[in-house]
């Protein structure tokens, strides 16, 4: 097949990928968009297959990997999406490293020429170390998200200096590779990059995972683009850049939602913030009001409008379906029910929307923070369930609070606030929440699912 | 100003323009679909499978071919897993649209 034909097929595939992302601007066009993406990928793979020799082995490899991927995609629980995404980032990273090694081993296979030009060597270096950092960093992120590693940040003195030293060493070996074109500096450089990946993600705490996962999403794209440069393959460059910028934008959105700079997250300093804040726990017992599920049902059943604020605690308690039943029961009584979603309500961007969609909550009822914040003041009852820091008013009015400046849902403006929680324990940031002590707030203690089920019974 | 342009410069041109496209397209994605966005970009970054296939492609079978085949397998997990899990999520958003 002629090189021009291949290049045109790649161009078509790249356009289809852009359409796939464009489709996600609304849930209605999204499914068609995903189909475009699949067609684009199919076209790219088939076209490439015609220019390779070992197509039998390649087909076997695709079948094996594809089967594993398909089975995982079918079985994975929606609460485990962040882990899955992290695991997949690591695969892209490792694949990038392997391809770079293969390219170095046999440049002719890619039409680079028998020897590597100066620019090829630089591209190989960049593609490899981005891939290596993505690979190990994502494994650590996966470990933290799936609870295998513990989400506590791991820090030690001189950490940043160590990272800096390793970074300098990595570049030094990269230069050695550039000059000598031999395997030893190449492999050492790759190993150092892998170590950096581990050290970068280890110190980042559980609450910052939405940023980390978006960042690694971005890296996996840049790794693909880097390989595209090495292979002079425009489609890899385009697809990689799309993914890279997508991840970068998501990181930015997540940072903004937590009012933190990107560097602040990467260099650590949150997660273990209990030492900085939590000053209100100075022995004074504050007074709060608590009530039963029946009281909550009575209040909501007699309201005109109810806004539900779900947090990750809701998903942990597997109460999504129950909460949908509850809203149906309320709607049947003529109550206007909506859900308010904070951008960091789950473990990854948009996570809570997927969890609610899985429970068949109509997406018209699910409203983003910026759109619903003005409406809390006109709302009779707000039910906060499994959320804490994202409704903490001290982010607005307490300059000494570590979360000061973080955008929150203005739940405190509502006429009545119900909070479902296991206990008075603090949230991720380790902060006390003055919302719980307001006169109009009623605490309902217990497991989220149990409480919601009791409310449903009481409403019936 | 005569002579052929270095491929690197052409690549860089494509790279910069693609970043601009990505920037504008992704800002238009509705926040409710950010998780499917991540899943589908995961599948798209599986495009690295093309590079892996080329690595596995040469007639001469050596260590590079093996590395390529391993990379094909890894990338295939992403391609299939990514697109299918995205489809599954988007189907959930569709159900209530009756």
Coordinates of C-alpha atoms in Angstrom, one line a residue:
Chain A
X1 CA 0.0 0.0 0.0
X2 CA 1.4 3.4 -0.9
X3 CA 2.7 5.7 1.8
X4 CA 0.3 8.4 0.7
X5 CA -2.7 6.2 1.1
X6 CA -1.6 5.2 4.6
X7 CA -1.1 8.9 5.5
X8 CA -4.6 9.7 4.2
X9 CA -6.1 6.9 6.2
X10 CA -4.3 8.2 9.3
X11 CA -5.7 11.7 8.6
X12 CA -9.2 10.3 8.5
X13 CA -8.7 8.5 11.7
X14 CA -7.4 11.6 13.4
X15 CA -10.5 13.6 12.3
X16 CA -12.7 10.8 13.7
X17 CA -10.9 11.1 17.0
X18 CA -11.6 14.8 17.1
X19 CA -15.3 14.1 16.4
X20 CA -15.3 11.6 19.2
X21 CA -14.3 14.2 21.7
X22 CA -16.6 16.8 20.1
X23 CA -19.5 14.4 20.7
X24 CA -19.0 14.6 24.4
X25 CA -20.4 18.1 24.5
X26 CA -23.8 16.6 25.2
X27 CA -25.0 13.2 26.4
X28 CA -27.2 12.9 23.3
X29 CA -24.3 13.2 20.8
X30 CA -21.8 11.4 23.0
X31 CA -22.7 7.8 21.9
X32 CA -22.3 8.6 18.2
X33 CA -19.0 10.3 19.0
X34 CA -17.7 7.2 20.7
X35 CA -18.7 5.2 17.6
X36 CA -16.6 7.6 15.5
X37 CA -13.7 7.0 17.8
X38 CA -14.0 3.2 17.4
X39 CA -14.2 3.5 13.6
X40 CA -11.2 5.8 13.6
X41 CA -9.2 3.3 15.7
X42 CA -10.3 0.4 13.5
X43 CA -9.2 2.2 10.4
X44 CA -5.8 3.1 11.9
X45 CA -5.2 -0.4 13.0
X46 CA -6.3 -2.1 9.8
X47 CA -4.2 0.3 7.7
X48 CA -1.1 -0.3 9.8
X49 CA -1.7 -4.0 9.6
X50 CA -1.2 -3.9 5.8
X51 CA 2.3 -2.5 6.1
X52 CA 3.6 -5.0 8.7
X53 CA 5.0 -8.4 8.1
X54 CA 4.2 -10.3 11.2
X55 CA 0.5 -9.7 11.0
X56 CA -0.4 -13.1 12.4
X57 CA 1.4 -12.5 15.6
X58 CA 0.1 -9.0 15.8
X59 CA -3.5 -10.2 15.4
X60 CA -2.9 -12.7 18.2
X61 CA -1.5 -9.9 20.5
X62 CA -4.5 -7.7 19.7
X63 CA -6.9 -10.6 20.4
X64 CA -5.3 -11.3 23.8
X65 CA -5.1 -7.7 24.9
X66 CA -8.5 -6.9 23.4
X67 CA -10.2 -9.8 25.3
X68 CA -8.7 -8.7 28.6
X69 CA -9.8 -5.1 27.9
X70 CA -13.3 -6.1 26.9
X71 CA -13.8 -8.3 30.0
X72 CA -12.6 -5.6 32.3
X73 CA -14.8 -3.0 30.7
X74 CA -17.8 -5.3 31.2
X75 CA -17.1 -6.2 34.8
X76 CA -15.7 -3.1 36.3
X77 CA -17.8 -1.4 38.9
X78 CA -18.5 2.3 38.4
X79 CA -17.0 3.2 41.8
X80 CA -13.8 1.6 40.6
X81 CA -13.5 3.7 37.5
X82 CA -10.6 5.8 38.8
X83 CA -8.5 2.7 39.4
X84 CA -9.3 1.4 36.0
X85 CA -8.3 4.7 34.4
X86 CA -5.1 4.8 36.3
X87 CA -4.2 1.2 35.4
X88 CA -4.8 2.0 31.7
X89 CA -2.5 5.1 31.9
X90 CA 0.3 2.8 33.1
X91 CA -0.2 0.5 30.2
X92 CA 0.2 3.4 27.7
X93 CA 3.3 4.5 29.5
X94 CA 4.9 1.1 29.5
X95 CA 4.0 0.6 25.8
X96 CA 5.7 3.9 25.0
X97 CA 8.9 2.8 26.7
X98 CA 8.8 -0.6 24.9
X99 CA 8.3 1.0 21.5
X100 CA 11.1 3.5 22.1
X101 CA 13.4 0.5 23.0
X102 CA 12.3 -1.3 19.8
X103 CA 12.9 1.9 17.8
X104 CA 16.4 2.2 19.2
X105 CA 17.1 -1.5 18.6
X106 CA 16.0 -1.3 14.9
X107 CA 15.5 2.2 13.6
X108 CA 15.1 0.9 10.0
X109 CA 11.8 -0.7 10.9
X110 CA 10.3 2.8 11.2
X111 CA 12.0 4.2 8.2
X112 CA 14.1 6.5 10.4
X113 CA 17.2 5.2 8.7
X114 CA 20.0 2.9 9.8
X115 CA 21.3 5.5 12.3
X116 CA 19.5 7.8 14.6
X117 CA 19.7 11.5 13.8
X118 CA 20.2 14.0 16.5
X119 CA 16.6 15.0 16.6
X120 CA 15.5 11.3 16.7
X121 CA 17.7 10.8 19.7
X122 CA 16.1 13.8 21.5
X123 CA 12.6 12.6 20.6
X124 CA 13.4 9.1 21.8
X125 CA 14.7 10.4 25.1
X126 CA 11.6 12.5 25.7
X127 CA 9.2 9.8 24.6
X128 CA 10.9 7.3 26.9
X129 CA 11.1 9.3 30.1
X130 CA 7.5 10.6 29.8
X131 CA 6.4 7.1 29.2
X132 CA 8.4 5.7 32.1
X133 CA 7.1 8.4 34.6
X134 CA 3.6 7.7 33.4
X135 CA 4.0 4.0 33.8
X136 CA 5.3 3.9 37.5
X137 CA 3.3 7.0 38.6
X138 CA 0.1 5.4 37.4
X139 CA 0.9 2.2 39.2
X140 CA 1.3 4.1 42.4
X141 CA -1.9 6.1 41.7
X142 CA -3.7 2.8 41.0
X143 CA -2.4 1.4 44.3
X144 CA -3.6 4.4 46.3
X145 CA -7.0 4.6 44.6
X146 CA -7.7 0.8 45.0
X147 CA -6.7 1.0 48.7
X148 CA -3.8 -1.4 48.2
X149 CA -1.2 1.2 49.1
X150 CA -3.1 3.4 51.6
X151 CA -4.0 6.9 50.5
X152 CA -1.9 8.6 53.1
X153 CA 0.8 10.9 51.6
X154 CA 4.3 9.6 52.2
X155 CA 6.8 12.3 52.8
X156 CA 10.3 12.6 54.0
X157 CA 12.8 15.4 54.4
X158 CA 14.8 16.4 51.4
X159 CA 12.2 14.8 49.1
X160 CA 12.2 17.7 46.6
X161 CA 15.9 17.8 46.5
X162 CA 16.1 14.1 45.8
X163 CA 13.7 14.5 42.9
X164 CA 15.7 17.4 41.6
X165 CA 18.9 15.4 41.8
X166 CA 17.3 12.4 40.1
X167 CA 15.9 14.8 37.4
X168 CA 19.4 16.2 36.8
X169 CA 20.9 12.6 36.7
X170 CA 18.2 11.5 34.2
X171 CA 19.1 14.4 31.9
X172 CA 22.8 13.7 32.3
X173 CA 22.3 10.0 31.2
X174 CA 20.0 11.3 28.4
X175 CA 22.9 13.4 27.2
X176 CA 25.3 10.4 27.5
X177 CA 22.8 8.5 25.4
X178 CA 22.8 11.3 22.9
X179 CA 26.5 11.2 22.5
X180 CA 27.3 7.5 22.8
X181 CA 24.1 6.0 21.3
X182 CA 24.6 3.0 23.5
X183 CA 22.1 1.0 25.6
X184 CA 23.6 1.5 29.0
X185 CA 22.9 5.2 29.5
X186 CA 19.5 4.6 27.8
X187 CA 18.5 1.9 30.3
X188 CA 19.8 3.9 33.3
X189 CA 17.9 6.9 32.1
X190 CA 14.7 4.9 31.8
X191 CA 15.2 3.4 35.3
X192 CA 15.7 6.8 36.9
X193 CA 12.6 8.1 35.1
X194 CA 10.6 5.2 36.6
X195 CA 11.9 6.0 40.1
X196 CA 10.9 9.6 39.6
X197 CA 7.4 8.4 38.7
X198 CA 7.1 6.6 42.0
X199 CA 8.5 9.5 44.0
X200 CA 6.3 12.1 42.4
X201 CA 3.0 10.3 43.2
X202 CA 3.9 8.8 46.6
X203 CA 3.7 12.1 48.5
X204 CA 0.2 13.0 47.2
X205 CA -2.7 12.4 49.4
X206 CA -6.0 10.7 48.6
X207 CA -8.0 14.0 48.4
X208 CA -5.8 15.1 45.5
X209 CA -6.3 12.0 43.4
X210 CA -8.7 13.7 41.0
X211 CA -5.8 16.0 40.0
X212 CA -3.2 13.3 39.9
X213 CA -5.4 11.0 37.7
X214 CA -6.1 13.9 35.3
X215 CA -2.4 14.8 35.2
X216 CA -1.4 11.2 34.4
X217 CA -4.1 11.2 31.7
X218 CA -2.3 14.1 30.2
X219 CA 1.1 12.5 30.4
X220 CA -0.1 9.3 28.7
X221 CA -1.2 11.6 25.8
X222 CA 2.2 13.3 25.6
X223 CA 3.9 9.9 25.7
X224 CA 2.0 8.9 22.6
X225 CA 2.7 12.2 20.9
X226 CA 6.4 11.8 21.8
X227 CA 6.5 8.4 20.1
X228 CA 4.7 10.0 17.1
X229 CA 7.6 12.4 16.8
X230 CA 10.1 9.6 16.7
X231 CA 8.2 7.7 14.1
X232 CA 7.3 10.8 12.1
X233 CA 3.7 9.7 12.5
X234 CA 1.2 12.6 12.4
X235 CA -1.7 10.5 13.6
X236 CA 0.1 9.6 16.8
X237 CA 1.0 13.2 17.3
X238 CA -2.5 14.4 16.8
X239 CA -4.2 11.8 19.0
X240 CA -1.5 12.2 21.6
X241 CA -1.9 16.0 21.7
X242 CA -5.7 15.7 22.0
X243 CA -5.4 13.4 25.0
X244 CA -2.6 15.5 26.4
X245 CA -4.5 18.7 26.3
X246 CA -7.7 17.0 27.6
X247 CA -5.8 15.8 30.7
X248 CA -4.2 19.2 31.2
X249 CA -7.6 20.9 31.1
X250 CA -9.1 18.4 33.5
X251 CA -6.2 18.9 35.9
X252 CA -6.8 22.7 35.7
X253 CA -10.5 22.3 36.4
X254 CA -9.8 20.0 39.4
X255 CA -7.2 22.4 40.8
X256 CA -9.6 25.3 40.4
X257 CA -12.3 23.3 42.2
X258 CA -10.0 22.9 45.1
X259 CA -8.6 26.4 44.9
X260 CA -5.0 25.1 44.7
X261 CA -2.3 25.6 42.2
X262 CA -1.0 22.7 40.2
X263 CA 2.4 23.0 41.7
X264 CA 1.0 23.1 45.2
X265 CA -0.7 19.7 44.5
X266 CA 2.4 18.1 42.9
X267 CA 4.7 19.4 45.6
X268 CA 2.4 18.2 48.3
X269 CA 1.2 20.0 51.4
X270 CA -2.5 18.9 51.7
X271 CA -3.8 15.6 52.7
X272 CA -1.7 15.8 55.9
X273 CA -3.2 19.2 56.6
X274 CA -4.6 18.1 59.9
X275 CA -1.5 19.7 61.5
X276 CA -2.2 23.1 60.0
X277 CA -6.0 23.4 60.5
X278 CA -8.4 21.8 62.9
X279 CA -7.9 24.6 65.4
X280 CA -11.5 24.6 66.5
X281 CA -11.1 21.3 68.3
X282 CA -9.8 23.0 71.4
X283 CA -11.9 21.1 73.9
X284 CA -15.1 23.2 73.7
X285 CA -18.0 20.9 73.0
X286 CA -20.1 22.6 70.3
X287 CA -23.8 22.0 70.2
X288 CA -25.6 20.3 67.3
X289 CA -29.1 19.0 66.7
X290 CA -29.7 15.5 65.6
X291 CA -32.9 13.8 64.4
X292 CA -34.2 10.5 63.0
X293 CA -34.9 9.4 59.5
X294 CA -38.6 10.0 60.2
X295 CA -37.9 13.6 61.0
X296 CA -36.0 14.0 57.8
X297 CA -38.8 12.3 55.8
X298 CA -41.3 14.7 57.4
X299 CA -39.3 17.8 56.6
X300 CA -38.6 16.8 53.0
X301 CA -42.1 15.5 52.3
X302 CA -43.6 18.9 53.3
X303 CA -41.1 20.9 51.3
X304 CA -41.6 22.5 47.9
X305 CA -38.1 22.0 46.8
X306 CA -35.3 19.7 47.9
X307 CA -31.6 19.7 46.7
X308 CA -29.6 16.6 47.4
X309 CA -25.8 17.1 47.7
X310 CA -24.2 13.7 47.2
X311 CA -20.5 13.0 48.1
X312 CA -18.3 10.1 47.7
X313 CA -19.6 8.7 51.0
X314 CA -22.8 8.0 49.2
X315 CA -21.1 5.7 46.7
X316 CA -19.1 4.0 49.4
X317 CA -22.4 3.1 51.2
X318 CA -23.8 2.0 47.8
X319 CA -26.8 4.2 48.4
X320 CA -27.2 5.6 44.8
X321 CA -30.1 3.4 43.9
X322 CA -31.8 4.1 47.3
X323 CA -31.4 7.8 46.8
X324 CA -33.1 7.6 43.4
X325 CA -36.0 5.7 45.0
X326 CA -36.3 8.4 47.6
X327 CA -36.3 11.2 45.0
X328 CA -39.0 9.4 43.1
X329 CA -41.1 9.1 46.2
X330 CA -40.6 12.8 46.9
X331 CA -41.4 13.8 43.3
X332 CA -44.6 11.7 43.5
X333 CA -45.5 14.0 46.4
X334 CA -45.0 17.1 44.3
X335 CA -41.6 18.0 45.7
X336 CA -39.1 19.5 43.2
X337 CA -35.9 17.4 43.6
X338 CA -32.5 18.2 42.2
X339 CA -28.9 17.1 42.8
X340 CA -26.1 19.5 43.2
X341 CA -22.7 18.2 42.1
X342 CA -19.4 19.7 43.2
X343 CA -16.6 19.2 40.7
X344 CA -14.6 17.1 43.1
X345 CA -17.5 15.1 44.5
X346 CA -16.0 11.8 43.4
X347 CA -12.6 10.4 43.0
X348 CA -12.1 11.6 39.5
X349 CA -13.6 14.4 37.3
X350 CA -17.3 13.8 36.6
X351 CA -17.3 10.6 38.8
X352 CA -20.5 11.5 40.7
X353 CA -22.4 12.1 37.5
X354 CA -21.6 8.6 36.3
X355 CA -22.5 7.0 39.7
X356 CA -25.9 8.8 39.6
X357 CA -26.5 7.9 36.0
X358 CA -25.8 4.3 36.9
X359 CA -28.6 4.5 39.5
X360 CA -30.8 5.9 36.7
X361 CA -31.2 9.3 38.2
X362 CA -32.5 11.5 35.3
X363 CA -29.6 13.7 34.2
X364 CA -31.9 16.7 33.9
X365 CA -32.1 16.7 37.7
X366 CA -28.3 16.7 38.1
X367 CA -27.0 20.2 38.2
X368 CA -23.4 21.5 38.4
X369 CA -22.2 23.8 41.1
X370 CA -22.0 27.0 39.2
X371 CA -25.6 26.6 37.9
X372 CA -27.3 25.7 41.2
X373 CA -25.4 27.8 43.7
X374 CA -27.8 30.8 43.3
X375 CA -30.8 28.6 44.1
X376 CA -29.9 27.4 47.6
X377 CA -31.3 30.5 49.1
X378 CA -34.8 29.7 47.7
X379 CA -34.6 26.0 48.6
X380 CA -36.6 24.6 51.5
X381 CA -34.5 21.5 52.4
X382 CA -31.0 20.5 51.4
X383 CA -30.0 16.9 52.1
X384 CA -26.2 16.5 52.4
X385 CA -25.3 12.9 52.1
X386 CA -21.7 11.6 52.3
X387 CA -20.2 15.1 51.5
X388 CA -18.3 17.3 54.0
X389 CA -15.5 19.6 52.9
X390 CA -17.4 20.8 49.7
X391 CA -20.2 22.3 51.8
X392 CA -18.0 23.8 54.5
X393 CA -18.7 27.5 54.8
X394 CA -15.3 28.2 56.3
X395 CA -14.0 28.0 52.8
X396 CA -15.8 31.3 52.3
X397 CA -15.6 33.1 55.6
X398 CA -12.6 31.8 57.6
X399 CA -9.3 33.1 56.2
X400 CA -7.3 30.9 58.5
X401 CA -8.9 27.7 57.1
X402 CA -6.7 25.6 54.9
X403 CA -9.6 25.3 52.4
X404 CA -10.2 29.0 52.4
X405 CA -11.0 30.1 48.8
X406 CA -12.2 26.7 47.6
X407 CA -15.5 27.0 45.8
X408 CA -18.2 25.4 47.8
X409 CA -21.9 24.5 47.3
X410 CA -23.7 27.3 49.2
X411 CA -25.8 24.8 51.3
X412 CA -25.7 27.1 54.3
X413 CA -28.1 29.5 52.6
X414 CA -31.0 27.0 52.4
X415 CA -33.8 27.2 54.9
X416 CA -33.2 23.8 56.4
X417 CA -30.2 21.6 56.1
X418 CA -30.2 17.8 56.7
X419 CA -26.8 16.1 57.0
X420 CA -26.5 12.3 56.8
X421 CA -23.2 11.2 58.3
X422 CA -21.9 8.3 60.3
X423 CA -20.6 10.4 63.1
X424 CA -19.3 13.9 63.8
X425 CA -15.8 12.9 62.4
X426 CA -14.1 15.3 60.0
X427 CA -13.8 14.9 56.2
X428 CA -10.7 14.4 54.1
X429 CA -9.2 17.8 54.9
X430 CA -9.5 16.9 58.6
X431 CA -11.5 20.1 59.3
X432 CA -14.5 20.8 61.5
X433 CA -17.5 22.0 59.6
X434 CA -19.5 24.8 61.1
X435 CA -22.5 24.0 58.9
X436 CA -23.2 21.1 61.2
X437 CA -23.6 23.4 64.2
X438 CA -26.0 25.9 62.6
X439 CA -29.5 26.3 64.1
X440 CA -31.2 25.3 60.9
X441 CA -29.1 22.1 60.5
X442 CA -30.3 18.7 61.6
X443 CA -27.8 15.8 61.7
X444 CA -29.1 12.3 60.9
X445 CA -26.5 9.8 62.0
X446 CA -26.1 6.4 60.4
X447 CA -25.1 4.5 57.3
X448 CA -26.2 6.5 54.3
X449 CA -28.0 3.6 52.6
X450 CA -29.8 2.6 55.8
X451 CA -30.9 6.1 56.5
X452 CA -32.2 6.7 53.0
X453 CA -34.1 3.4 53.1
X454 CA -35.7 4.4 56.4
X455 CA -36.7 7.8 54.8
X456 CA -38.3 6.0 51.9
X457 CA -40.3 3.8 54.3
X458 CA -41.4 6.8 56.3
X459 CA -42.5 8.7 53.1
X460 CA -44.6 5.8 51.9
Chain B
X1 CA 15.1 29.7 2.2
X2 CA 15.3 26.8 -0.2
X3 CA 15.6 23.0 0.4
X4 CA 13.3 20.6 2.2
X5 CA 11.8 21.3 5.6
X6 CA 13.1 19.0 8.3
X7 CA 10.4 16.5 9.3
X8 CA 10.8 17.6 12.9
X9 CA 9.4 21.1 11.9
X10 CA 6.5 19.5 10.1
X11 CA 5.8 17.3 13.2
X12 CA 6.0 20.4 15.4
X13 CA 3.5 22.2 13.2
X14 CA 1.0 19.4 13.5
X15 CA 1.7 19.0 17.2
X16 CA 1.0 22.7 18.0
X17 CA -2.2 22.9 15.9
X18 CA -3.5 19.6 17.4
X19 CA -3.0 21.1 20.9
X20 CA -5.2 24.1 19.9
X21 CA -7.9 21.8 18.5
X22 CA -7.8 19.7 21.7
X23 CA -8.0 22.8 23.9
X24 CA -11.1 24.1 22.2
X25 CA -12.9 20.7 21.8
X26 CA -12.3 19.7 25.4
X27 CA -13.5 22.9 26.9
X28 CA -16.8 22.2 25.2
X29 CA -17.2 18.9 26.9
X30 CA -20.0 19.0 29.5
X31 CA -18.7 18.5 33.1
X32 CA -21.2 15.7 33.5
X33 CA -19.3 13.7 31.0
X34 CA -15.8 14.2 32.3
X35 CA -15.4 10.6 33.4
X36 CA -16.4 9.2 30.0
X37 CA -14.0 11.8 28.5
X38 CA -11.2 10.3 30.5
X39 CA -12.2 6.8 29.5
X40 CA -12.4 7.7 25.8
X41 CA -9.1 9.6 25.9
X42 CA -7.6 6.5 27.4
X43 CA -8.8 4.5 24.4
X44 CA -7.5 7.2 22.1
X45 CA -4.1 7.2 23.7
X46 CA -4.2 3.5 22.8
X47 CA -3.4 4.8 19.3
X48 CA 0.1 4.1 20.4
X49 CA -0.8 0.5 19.2
X50 CA 0.1 1.8 15.7
X51 CA 3.7 2.4 16.8
X52 CA 3.7 -0.9 18.6
X53 CA 2.6 -2.7 15.4
X54 CA 5.3 -1.1 13.4
X55 CA 7.8 -2.2 16.0
X56 CA 6.5 -5.8 15.8
X57 CA 6.4 -5.5 12.0
X58 CA 9.9 -6.2 10.5
X59 CA 10.5 -9.5 8.8
X60 CA 13.6 -10.1 10.9
X61 CA 12.4 -11.5 14.2
X62 CA 14.4 -10.2 17.1
X63 CA 14.1 -8.6 20.6
X64 CA 12.6 -5.5 19.0
X65 CA 9.8 -7.5 17.5
X66 CA 9.1 -9.1 20.8
X67 CA 9.0 -5.8 22.6
X68 CA 6.6 -4.5 19.9
X69 CA 4.3 -7.5 20.3
X70 CA 4.1 -6.9 24.1
X71 CA 3.4 -3.3 23.4
X72 CA 0.6 -4.2 21.0
X73 CA -1.0 -6.4 23.7
X74 CA -0.8 -3.6 26.3
X75 CA -2.2 -1.0 23.9
X76 CA -5.0 -3.4 22.8
X77 CA -6.2 -3.6 26.4
X78 CA -6.6 0.2 26.4
X79 CA -8.2 0.4 23.0
X80 CA -10.9 -2.2 23.7
X81 CA -11.3 -1.5 27.4
X82 CA -11.4 2.2 26.9
X83 CA -14.0 2.3 24.1
X84 CA -16.2 -0.4 25.6
X85 CA -16.3 1.1 29.1
X86 CA -17.1 4.5 27.6
X87 CA -19.9 3.0 25.7
X88 CA -21.2 1.3 28.9
X89 CA -21.1 4.6 30.8
X90 CA -22.8 6.6 28.0
X91 CA -25.6 4.0 27.8
X92 CA -26.3 4.8 31.4
X93 CA -26.8 8.5 30.5
X94 CA -29.1 7.5 27.7
X95 CA -31.5 5.3 29.6
X96 CA -33.1 8.2 31.4
X97 CA -33.6 10.1 28.2
X98 CA -36.9 8.5 27.4

